[in-house]
Short mmCIF file of C-alpha atoms in Angstrom, two decimals:
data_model
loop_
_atom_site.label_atom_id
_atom_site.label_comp_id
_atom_site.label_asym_id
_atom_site.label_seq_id
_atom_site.Cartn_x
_atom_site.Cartn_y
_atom_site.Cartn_z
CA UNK A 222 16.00 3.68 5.70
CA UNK A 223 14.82 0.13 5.79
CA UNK A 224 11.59 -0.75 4.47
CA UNK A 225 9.35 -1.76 6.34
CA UNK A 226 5.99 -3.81 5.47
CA UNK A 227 2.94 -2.13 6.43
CA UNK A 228 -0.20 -4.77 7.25
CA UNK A 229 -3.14 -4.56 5.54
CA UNK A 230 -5.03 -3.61 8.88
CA UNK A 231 -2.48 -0.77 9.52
CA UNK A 232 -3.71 0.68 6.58
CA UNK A 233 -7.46 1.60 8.02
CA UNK A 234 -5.53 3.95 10.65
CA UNK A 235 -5.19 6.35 8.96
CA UNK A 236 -7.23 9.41 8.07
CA UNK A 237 -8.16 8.60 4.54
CA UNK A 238 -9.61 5.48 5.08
CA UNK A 239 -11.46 6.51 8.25
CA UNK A 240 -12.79 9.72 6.34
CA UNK A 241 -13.64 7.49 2.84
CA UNK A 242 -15.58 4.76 5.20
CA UNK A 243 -17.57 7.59 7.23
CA UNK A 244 -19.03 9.67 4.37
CA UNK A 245 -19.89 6.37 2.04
CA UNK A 246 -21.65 4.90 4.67
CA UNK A 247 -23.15 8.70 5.61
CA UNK A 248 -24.66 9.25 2.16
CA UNK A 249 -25.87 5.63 1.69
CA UNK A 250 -27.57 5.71 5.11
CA UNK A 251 -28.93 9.12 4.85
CA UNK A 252 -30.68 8.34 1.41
CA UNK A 253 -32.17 5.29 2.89
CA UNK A 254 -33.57 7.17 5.57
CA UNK A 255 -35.22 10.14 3.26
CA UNK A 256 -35.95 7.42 1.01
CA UNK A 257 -38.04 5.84 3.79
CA UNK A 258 -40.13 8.67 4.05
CA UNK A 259 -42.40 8.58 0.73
CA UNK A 260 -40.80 5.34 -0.73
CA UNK A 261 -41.00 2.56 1.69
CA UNK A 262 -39.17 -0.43 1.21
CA UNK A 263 -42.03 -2.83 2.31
CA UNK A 264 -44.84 -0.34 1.57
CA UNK A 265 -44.38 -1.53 -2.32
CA UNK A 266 -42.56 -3.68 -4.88
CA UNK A 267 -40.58 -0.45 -6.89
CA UNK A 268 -39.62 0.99 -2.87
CA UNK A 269 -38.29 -2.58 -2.23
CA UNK A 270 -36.27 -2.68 -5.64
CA UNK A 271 -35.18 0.49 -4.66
CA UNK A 272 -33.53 -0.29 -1.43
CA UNK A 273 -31.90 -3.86 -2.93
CA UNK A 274 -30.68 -1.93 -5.68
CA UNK A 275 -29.12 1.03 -3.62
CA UNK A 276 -27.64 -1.33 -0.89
CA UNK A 277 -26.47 -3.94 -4.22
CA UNK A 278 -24.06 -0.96 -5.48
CA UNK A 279 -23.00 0.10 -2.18
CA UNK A 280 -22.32 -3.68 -1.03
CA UNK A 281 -20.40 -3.82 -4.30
CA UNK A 282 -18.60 -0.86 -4.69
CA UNK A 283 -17.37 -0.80 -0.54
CA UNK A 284 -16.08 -4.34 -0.97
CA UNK A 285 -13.71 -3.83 -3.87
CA UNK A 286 -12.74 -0.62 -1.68
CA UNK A 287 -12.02 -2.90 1.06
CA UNK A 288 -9.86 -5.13 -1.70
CA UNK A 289 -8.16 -2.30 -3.10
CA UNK A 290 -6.91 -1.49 0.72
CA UNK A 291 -5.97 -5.29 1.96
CA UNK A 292 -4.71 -6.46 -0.90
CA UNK A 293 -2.48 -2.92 -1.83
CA UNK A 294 -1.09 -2.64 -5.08
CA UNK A 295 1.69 -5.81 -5.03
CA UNK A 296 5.49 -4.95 -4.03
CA UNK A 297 8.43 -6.25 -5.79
CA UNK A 298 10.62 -8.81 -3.76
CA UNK A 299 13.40 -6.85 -1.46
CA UNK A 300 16.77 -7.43 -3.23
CA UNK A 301 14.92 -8.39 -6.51
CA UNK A 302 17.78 -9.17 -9.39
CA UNK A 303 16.99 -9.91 -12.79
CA UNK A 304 17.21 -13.19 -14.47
CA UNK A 305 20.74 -12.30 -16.46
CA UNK A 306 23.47 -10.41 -15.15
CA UNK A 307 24.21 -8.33 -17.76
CA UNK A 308 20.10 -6.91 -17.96
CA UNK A 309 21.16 -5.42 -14.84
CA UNK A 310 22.49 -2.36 -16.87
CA UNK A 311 19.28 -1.79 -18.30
CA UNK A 312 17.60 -1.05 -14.36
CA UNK A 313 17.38 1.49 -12.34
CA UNK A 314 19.08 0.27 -8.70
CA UNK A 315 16.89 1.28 -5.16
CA UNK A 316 19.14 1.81 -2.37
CA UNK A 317 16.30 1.25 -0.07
CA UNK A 318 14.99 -2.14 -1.50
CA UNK A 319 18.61 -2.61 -1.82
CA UNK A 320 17.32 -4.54 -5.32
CA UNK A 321 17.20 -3.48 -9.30
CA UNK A 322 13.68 -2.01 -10.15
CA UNK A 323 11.83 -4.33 -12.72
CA UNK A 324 9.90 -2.90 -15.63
CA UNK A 325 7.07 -0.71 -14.56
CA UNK A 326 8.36 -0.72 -10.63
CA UNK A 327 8.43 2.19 -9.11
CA UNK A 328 9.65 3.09 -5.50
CA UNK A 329 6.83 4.87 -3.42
CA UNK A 330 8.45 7.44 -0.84
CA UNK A 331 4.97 6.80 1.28
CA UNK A 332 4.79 3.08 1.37
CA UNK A 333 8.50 2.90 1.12
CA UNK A 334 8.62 -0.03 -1.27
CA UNK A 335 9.37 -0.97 -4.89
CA UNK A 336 5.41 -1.37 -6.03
CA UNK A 337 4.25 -3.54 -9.16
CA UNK A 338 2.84 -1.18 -12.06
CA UNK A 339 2.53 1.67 -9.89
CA UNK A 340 0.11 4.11 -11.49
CA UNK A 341 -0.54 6.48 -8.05
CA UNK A 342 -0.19 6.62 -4.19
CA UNK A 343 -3.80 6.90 -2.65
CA UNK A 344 -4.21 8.85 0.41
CA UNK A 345 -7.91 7.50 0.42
CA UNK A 346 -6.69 4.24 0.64
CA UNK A 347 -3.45 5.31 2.49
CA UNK A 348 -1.71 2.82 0.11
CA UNK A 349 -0.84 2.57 -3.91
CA UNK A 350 -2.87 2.07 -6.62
CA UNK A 351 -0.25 -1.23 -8.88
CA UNK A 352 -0.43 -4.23 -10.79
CA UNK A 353 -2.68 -6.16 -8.07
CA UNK A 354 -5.60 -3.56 -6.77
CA UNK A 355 -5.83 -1.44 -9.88
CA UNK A 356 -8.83 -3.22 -11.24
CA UNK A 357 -10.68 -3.19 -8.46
CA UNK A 358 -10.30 0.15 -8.13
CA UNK A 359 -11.54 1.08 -11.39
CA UNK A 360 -14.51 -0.83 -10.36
CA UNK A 361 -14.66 0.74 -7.28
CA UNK A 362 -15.14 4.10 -9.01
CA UNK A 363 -17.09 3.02 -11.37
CA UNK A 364 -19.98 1.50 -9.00
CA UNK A 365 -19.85 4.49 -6.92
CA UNK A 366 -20.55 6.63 -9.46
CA UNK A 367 -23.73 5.12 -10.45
CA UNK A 368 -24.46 4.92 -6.81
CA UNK A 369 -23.82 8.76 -6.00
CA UNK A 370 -25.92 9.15 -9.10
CA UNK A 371 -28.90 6.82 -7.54
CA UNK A 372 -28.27 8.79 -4.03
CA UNK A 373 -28.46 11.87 -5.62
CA UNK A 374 -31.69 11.38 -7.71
CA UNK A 375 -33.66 9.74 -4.70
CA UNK A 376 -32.09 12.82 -2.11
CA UNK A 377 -33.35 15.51 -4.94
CA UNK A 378 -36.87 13.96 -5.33
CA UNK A 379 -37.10 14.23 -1.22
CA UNK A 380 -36.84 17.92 -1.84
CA UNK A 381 -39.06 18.37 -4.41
CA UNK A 382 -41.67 16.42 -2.35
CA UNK A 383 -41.25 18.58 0.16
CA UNK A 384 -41.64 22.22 -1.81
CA UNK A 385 -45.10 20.45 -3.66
CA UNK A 386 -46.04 19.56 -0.07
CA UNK A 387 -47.39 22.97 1.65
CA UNK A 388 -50.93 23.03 1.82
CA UNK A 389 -51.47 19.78 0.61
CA UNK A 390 -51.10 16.46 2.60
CA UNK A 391 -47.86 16.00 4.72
CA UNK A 392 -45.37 13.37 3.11
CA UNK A 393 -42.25 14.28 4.59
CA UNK A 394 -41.00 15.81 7.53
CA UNK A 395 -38.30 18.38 7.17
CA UNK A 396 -37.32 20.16 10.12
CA UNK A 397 -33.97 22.45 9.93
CA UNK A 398 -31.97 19.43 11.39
CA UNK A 399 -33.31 17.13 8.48
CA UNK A 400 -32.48 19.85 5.83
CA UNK A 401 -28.72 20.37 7.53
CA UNK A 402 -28.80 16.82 7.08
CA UNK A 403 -30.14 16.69 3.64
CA UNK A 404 -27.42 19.38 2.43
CA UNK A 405 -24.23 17.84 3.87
CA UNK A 406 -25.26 14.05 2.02
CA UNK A 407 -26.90 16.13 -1.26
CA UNK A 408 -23.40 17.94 -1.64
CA UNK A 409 -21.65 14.63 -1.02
CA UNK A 410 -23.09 12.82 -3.60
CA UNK A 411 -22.59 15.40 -6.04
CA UNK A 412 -18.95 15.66 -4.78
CA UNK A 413 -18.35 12.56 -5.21
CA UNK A 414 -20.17 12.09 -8.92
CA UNK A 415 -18.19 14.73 -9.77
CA UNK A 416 -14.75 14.06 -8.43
CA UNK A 417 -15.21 10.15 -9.17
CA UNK A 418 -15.90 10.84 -13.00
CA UNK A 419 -13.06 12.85 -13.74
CA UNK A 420 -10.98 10.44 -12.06
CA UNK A 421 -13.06 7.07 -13.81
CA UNK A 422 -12.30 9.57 -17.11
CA UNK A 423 -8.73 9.49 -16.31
CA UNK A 424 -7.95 5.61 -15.44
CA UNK A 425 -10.23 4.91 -18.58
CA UNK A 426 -7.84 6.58 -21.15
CA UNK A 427 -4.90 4.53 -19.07
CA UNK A 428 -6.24 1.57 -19.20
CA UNK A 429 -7.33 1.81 -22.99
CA UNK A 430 -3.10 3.30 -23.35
CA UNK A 431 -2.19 0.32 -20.92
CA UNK A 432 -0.72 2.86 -19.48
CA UNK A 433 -0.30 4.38 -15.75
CA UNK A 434 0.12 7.67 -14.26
CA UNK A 435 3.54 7.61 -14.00
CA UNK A 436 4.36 6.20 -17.03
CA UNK A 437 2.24 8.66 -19.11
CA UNK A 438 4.71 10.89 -17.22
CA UNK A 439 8.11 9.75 -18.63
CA UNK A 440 6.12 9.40 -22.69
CA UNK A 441 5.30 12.94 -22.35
CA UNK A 442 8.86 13.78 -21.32
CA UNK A 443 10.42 11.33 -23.81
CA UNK A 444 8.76 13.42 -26.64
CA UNK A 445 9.42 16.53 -25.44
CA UNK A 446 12.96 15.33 -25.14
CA UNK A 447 12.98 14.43 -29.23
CA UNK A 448 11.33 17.60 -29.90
CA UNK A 449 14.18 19.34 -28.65
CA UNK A 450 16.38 17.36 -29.97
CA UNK A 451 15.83 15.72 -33.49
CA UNK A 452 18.87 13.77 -33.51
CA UNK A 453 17.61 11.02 -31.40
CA UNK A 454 15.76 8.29 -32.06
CA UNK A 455 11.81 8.24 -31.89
CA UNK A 456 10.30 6.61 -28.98
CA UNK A 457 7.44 3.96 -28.82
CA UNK A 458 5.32 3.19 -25.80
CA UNK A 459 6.11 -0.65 -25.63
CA UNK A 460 3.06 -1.30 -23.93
CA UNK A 461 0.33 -0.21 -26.15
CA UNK A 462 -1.16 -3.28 -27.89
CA UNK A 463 -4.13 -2.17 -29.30
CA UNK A 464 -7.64 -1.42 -27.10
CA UNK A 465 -8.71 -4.99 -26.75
CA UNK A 466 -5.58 -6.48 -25.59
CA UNK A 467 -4.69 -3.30 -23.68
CA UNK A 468 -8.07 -4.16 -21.07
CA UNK A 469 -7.09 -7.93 -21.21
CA UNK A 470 -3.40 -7.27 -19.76
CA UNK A 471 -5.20 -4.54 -17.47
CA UNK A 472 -7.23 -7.39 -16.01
CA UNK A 473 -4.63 -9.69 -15.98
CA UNK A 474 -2.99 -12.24 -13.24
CA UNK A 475 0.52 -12.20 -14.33
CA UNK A 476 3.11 -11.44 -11.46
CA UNK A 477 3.60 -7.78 -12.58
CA UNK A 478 7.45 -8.45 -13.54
CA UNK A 479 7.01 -9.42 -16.91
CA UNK A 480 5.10 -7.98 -19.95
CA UNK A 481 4.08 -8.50 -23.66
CA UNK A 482 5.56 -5.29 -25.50
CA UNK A 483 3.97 -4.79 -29.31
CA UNK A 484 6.20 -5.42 -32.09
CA UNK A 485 9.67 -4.10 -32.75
CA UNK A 486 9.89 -3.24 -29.25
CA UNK A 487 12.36 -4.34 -26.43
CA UNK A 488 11.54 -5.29 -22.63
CA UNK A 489 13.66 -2.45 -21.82
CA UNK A 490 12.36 0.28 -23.83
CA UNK A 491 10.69 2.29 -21.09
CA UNK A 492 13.68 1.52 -18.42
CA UNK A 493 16.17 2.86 -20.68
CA UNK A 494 14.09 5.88 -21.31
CA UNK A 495 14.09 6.03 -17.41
CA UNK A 496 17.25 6.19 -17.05
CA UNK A 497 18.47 8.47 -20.17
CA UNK A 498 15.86 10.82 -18.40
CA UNK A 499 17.13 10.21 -14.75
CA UNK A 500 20.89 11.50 -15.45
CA UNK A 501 19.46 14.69 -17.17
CA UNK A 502 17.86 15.10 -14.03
CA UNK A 503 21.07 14.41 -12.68
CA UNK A 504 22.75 17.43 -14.30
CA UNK A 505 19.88 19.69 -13.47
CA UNK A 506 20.64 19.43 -9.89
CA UNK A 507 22.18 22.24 -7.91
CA UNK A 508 23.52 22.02 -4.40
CA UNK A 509 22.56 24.37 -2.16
CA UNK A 510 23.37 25.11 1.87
CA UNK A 511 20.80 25.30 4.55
CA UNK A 512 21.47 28.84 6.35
CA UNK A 513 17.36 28.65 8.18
CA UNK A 514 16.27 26.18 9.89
CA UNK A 515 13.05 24.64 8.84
CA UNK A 516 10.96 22.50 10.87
CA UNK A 517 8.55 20.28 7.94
CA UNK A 518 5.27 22.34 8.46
CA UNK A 519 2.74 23.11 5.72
CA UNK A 520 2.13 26.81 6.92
CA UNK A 521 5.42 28.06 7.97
CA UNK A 522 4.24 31.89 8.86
CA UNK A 523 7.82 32.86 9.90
CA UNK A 524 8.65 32.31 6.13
CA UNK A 525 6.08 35.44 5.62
CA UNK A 526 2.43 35.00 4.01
CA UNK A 527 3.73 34.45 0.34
CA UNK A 528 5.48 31.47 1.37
CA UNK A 529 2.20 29.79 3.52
CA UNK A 530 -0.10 30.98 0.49
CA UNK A 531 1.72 29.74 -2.22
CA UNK A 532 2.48 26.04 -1.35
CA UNK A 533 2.76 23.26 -3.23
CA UNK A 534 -0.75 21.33 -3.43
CA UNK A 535 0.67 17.64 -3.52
CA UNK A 536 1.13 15.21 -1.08
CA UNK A 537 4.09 14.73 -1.01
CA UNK A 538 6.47 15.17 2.26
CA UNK A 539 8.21 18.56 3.24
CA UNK A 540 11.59 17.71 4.48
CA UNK A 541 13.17 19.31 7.73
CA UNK A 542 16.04 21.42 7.47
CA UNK A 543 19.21 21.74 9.91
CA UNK A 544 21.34 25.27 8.94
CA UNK A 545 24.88 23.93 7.48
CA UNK A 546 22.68 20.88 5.37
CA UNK A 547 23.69 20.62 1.77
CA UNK A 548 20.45 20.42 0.27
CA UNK A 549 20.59 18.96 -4.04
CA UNK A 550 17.78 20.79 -5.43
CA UNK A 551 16.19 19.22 -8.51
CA UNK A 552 12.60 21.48 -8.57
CA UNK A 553 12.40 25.27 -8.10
CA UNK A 554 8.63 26.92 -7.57
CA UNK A 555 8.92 30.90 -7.12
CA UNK A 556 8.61 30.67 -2.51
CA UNK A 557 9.67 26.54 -2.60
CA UNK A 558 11.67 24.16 -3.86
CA UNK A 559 12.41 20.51 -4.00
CA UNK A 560 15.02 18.02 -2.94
CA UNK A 561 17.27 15.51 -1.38
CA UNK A 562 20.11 15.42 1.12
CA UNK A 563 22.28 12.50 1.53
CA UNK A 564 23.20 10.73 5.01
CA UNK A 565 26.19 8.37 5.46
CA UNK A 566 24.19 5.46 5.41
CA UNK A 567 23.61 6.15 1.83
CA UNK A 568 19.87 6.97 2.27
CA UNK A 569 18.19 10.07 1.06
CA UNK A 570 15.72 12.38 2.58
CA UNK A 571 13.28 13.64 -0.04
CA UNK A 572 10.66 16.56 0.04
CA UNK A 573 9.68 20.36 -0.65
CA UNK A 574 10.97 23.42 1.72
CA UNK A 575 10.95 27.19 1.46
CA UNK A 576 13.18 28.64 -0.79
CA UNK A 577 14.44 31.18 1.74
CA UNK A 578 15.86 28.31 3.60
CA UNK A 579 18.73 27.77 1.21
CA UNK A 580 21.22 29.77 -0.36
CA UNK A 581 23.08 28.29 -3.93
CA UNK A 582 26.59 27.01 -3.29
CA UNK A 583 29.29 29.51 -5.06
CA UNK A 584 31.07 27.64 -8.09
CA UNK A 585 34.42 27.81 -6.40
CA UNK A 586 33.03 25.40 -3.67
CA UNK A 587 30.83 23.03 -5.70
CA UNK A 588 34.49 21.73 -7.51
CA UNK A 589 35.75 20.89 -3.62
CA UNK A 590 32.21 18.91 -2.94
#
């Protein structure tokens, strides 16, 4: 499969996006016009400050949304090589970028490119989170928490104007489209201040780690690794460089190839790691032939109910099955499992399936494959 490079206006078309852009705007909208009601923005200085202050964070926080989408997370070069030949051993190799994967690169099946410092694929912003829109994401979520919070306060005192207001003068006027209306942005903004914390929780402790997702990912299985084994050697996150200088290289402009590791520690620590991990996973494989067909749907009822109630929750793709397909499996759930087949190309089809469609390969056969 070729890669192919997606525009930054492609990226809007697409429901995450679309769905983000409606229900900021919705809830930002919606408190201005409750707001409106017993807080005008011309009727006094505080409802003016009010209004600047509630469009400020919402001017703010939707334009380093919009940076976070057009400027994308930074790719590495197609065919990238390192500098010396013989570092090449120390890299993993991407058949589809048809280049060696740099330090902290990491193919995304979704955008179908090596990306800089990949920490996540967004499906709100129907592109990665990298090295060159992470920190305006974390701003991003960080403004619209203290906007949700703002939305939420003003939205909540509507309400409570509303109960003190029977039989005393009329302040605001709820009928029961109003309140369906004040009940779909309330629960919004809570959504959101909820959702958008954990997640501003998260980042934090990676940025503070100058760490990502990912990467937190292959530490955890590193020491799990020398737990079960003693005899190997212990292994240091290169990238931790204390708090201060962990935020500094978060916020910083270099291309996203090269980093400062912390003493005693090699540029390709964490590759190595990678791909000591990588042929373990390797070995773990099993091959297995497709003998039902399976057509890449979510619910697939004529798996039976277990099988459409117990799906994985992730986003990532479910991969179509022909009967006769050797299928490597590399993740088993109870009704699904994960994997790859190969085409003659040399390309590989990634995803999740029902475990009904596949039955495992007897030994005799696997020697003759």
């Amino acid at each position: 499969m070729r890669p192919v490079r997606q525009s930054s206006s492609t990226r809007f078309l697409h429901w995450g996006p679309i769905l983000s852009i409606i229900i900021y705007k919705f809830v930002t909208l919606t408190t201005l016009y409750f707001t409106e009601m017993w807080w005008p923005c011309f009727g006094s200085l505080g409802g003016f400050l009010n209004n600047v202050l509630l469009l400020t964070l919402f001017v703010i926080s939707f334009s380093c949304y919009l940076k976070s989408v057009i400027v994308g997370p930074g790719f590495l070069p197609l065919k990238w090589k390192p500098e010396f030949e013989e570092d090449q051993q120390y890299l993993q190799f991407c058949t589809i970028c048809n280049g060696y994967k740099a330090p902290r690169v990491h193919h995304c099946h979704k955008c179908n490119r090596c990306v800089l410092k990949m920490d996540h694929h967004c499906p709100w912003l129907n592109t990665c989170v990298g090295h060159a829109n992470h920190p305006s994401f974390l701003i991003f979520i960080f403004v619209s928490i203290i906007a949700s919070i703002q939305s939420s306060t003003l939205l909540l005192r509507t309400l409570l104007l509303v109960l003190a207001q029977y039989g005393h003068r009329v302040l605001v006027y709820f009928p029961l489209k109003l309140t369906l209306l004040w009940l779909t942005a309330f629960g919004l903004a809570i959504c959101l201040i909820l959702t958008l914390s954990l997640l501003l929780f998260i980042q934090t402790k990676y940025v503070l780690k100058n760490c990502t997702n990912i990467e937190d990912w292959i530490v955890g299985k590193a020491i799990s690794r020398r737990e079960q084994d003693r005899n190997l050697p212990p292994f240091i996150y290169p990238y931790n460089l204390g708090k201060l200088n962990n935020i500094k290289a978060f916020f910083s402009k270099n291309d996203g190839i090269h980093w400062a590791v912390r003493d005693g520690c090699g540029e390709y620590d964490l590759t190595i790691e990678q791909l000591e991990q990588k042929l373990i996973k390797e070995s773990w494989k099993q091959p297995m032939v497709v003998i039902k067909e399976y057509n890449g749907r979510w619910f697939p009822l004529m798996f039976g109910l277990c099988v459409c109630c117990q799906i994985p929750w992730t986003d990532e793709t479910r991969m179509p099955l022909n009967v006769g397909e050797i299928v490597q499996v590399t993740r088993f759930r109870k009704y699904w499992m994960y994997g790859h087949k190969s085409y003659s190309n040399g390309t590989r089809l990634r995803g999740w399936f029902p475990k009904p469609c596949v039955y495992s390969i007897p030994s005799a056969l696997k020697k003759d494959k």
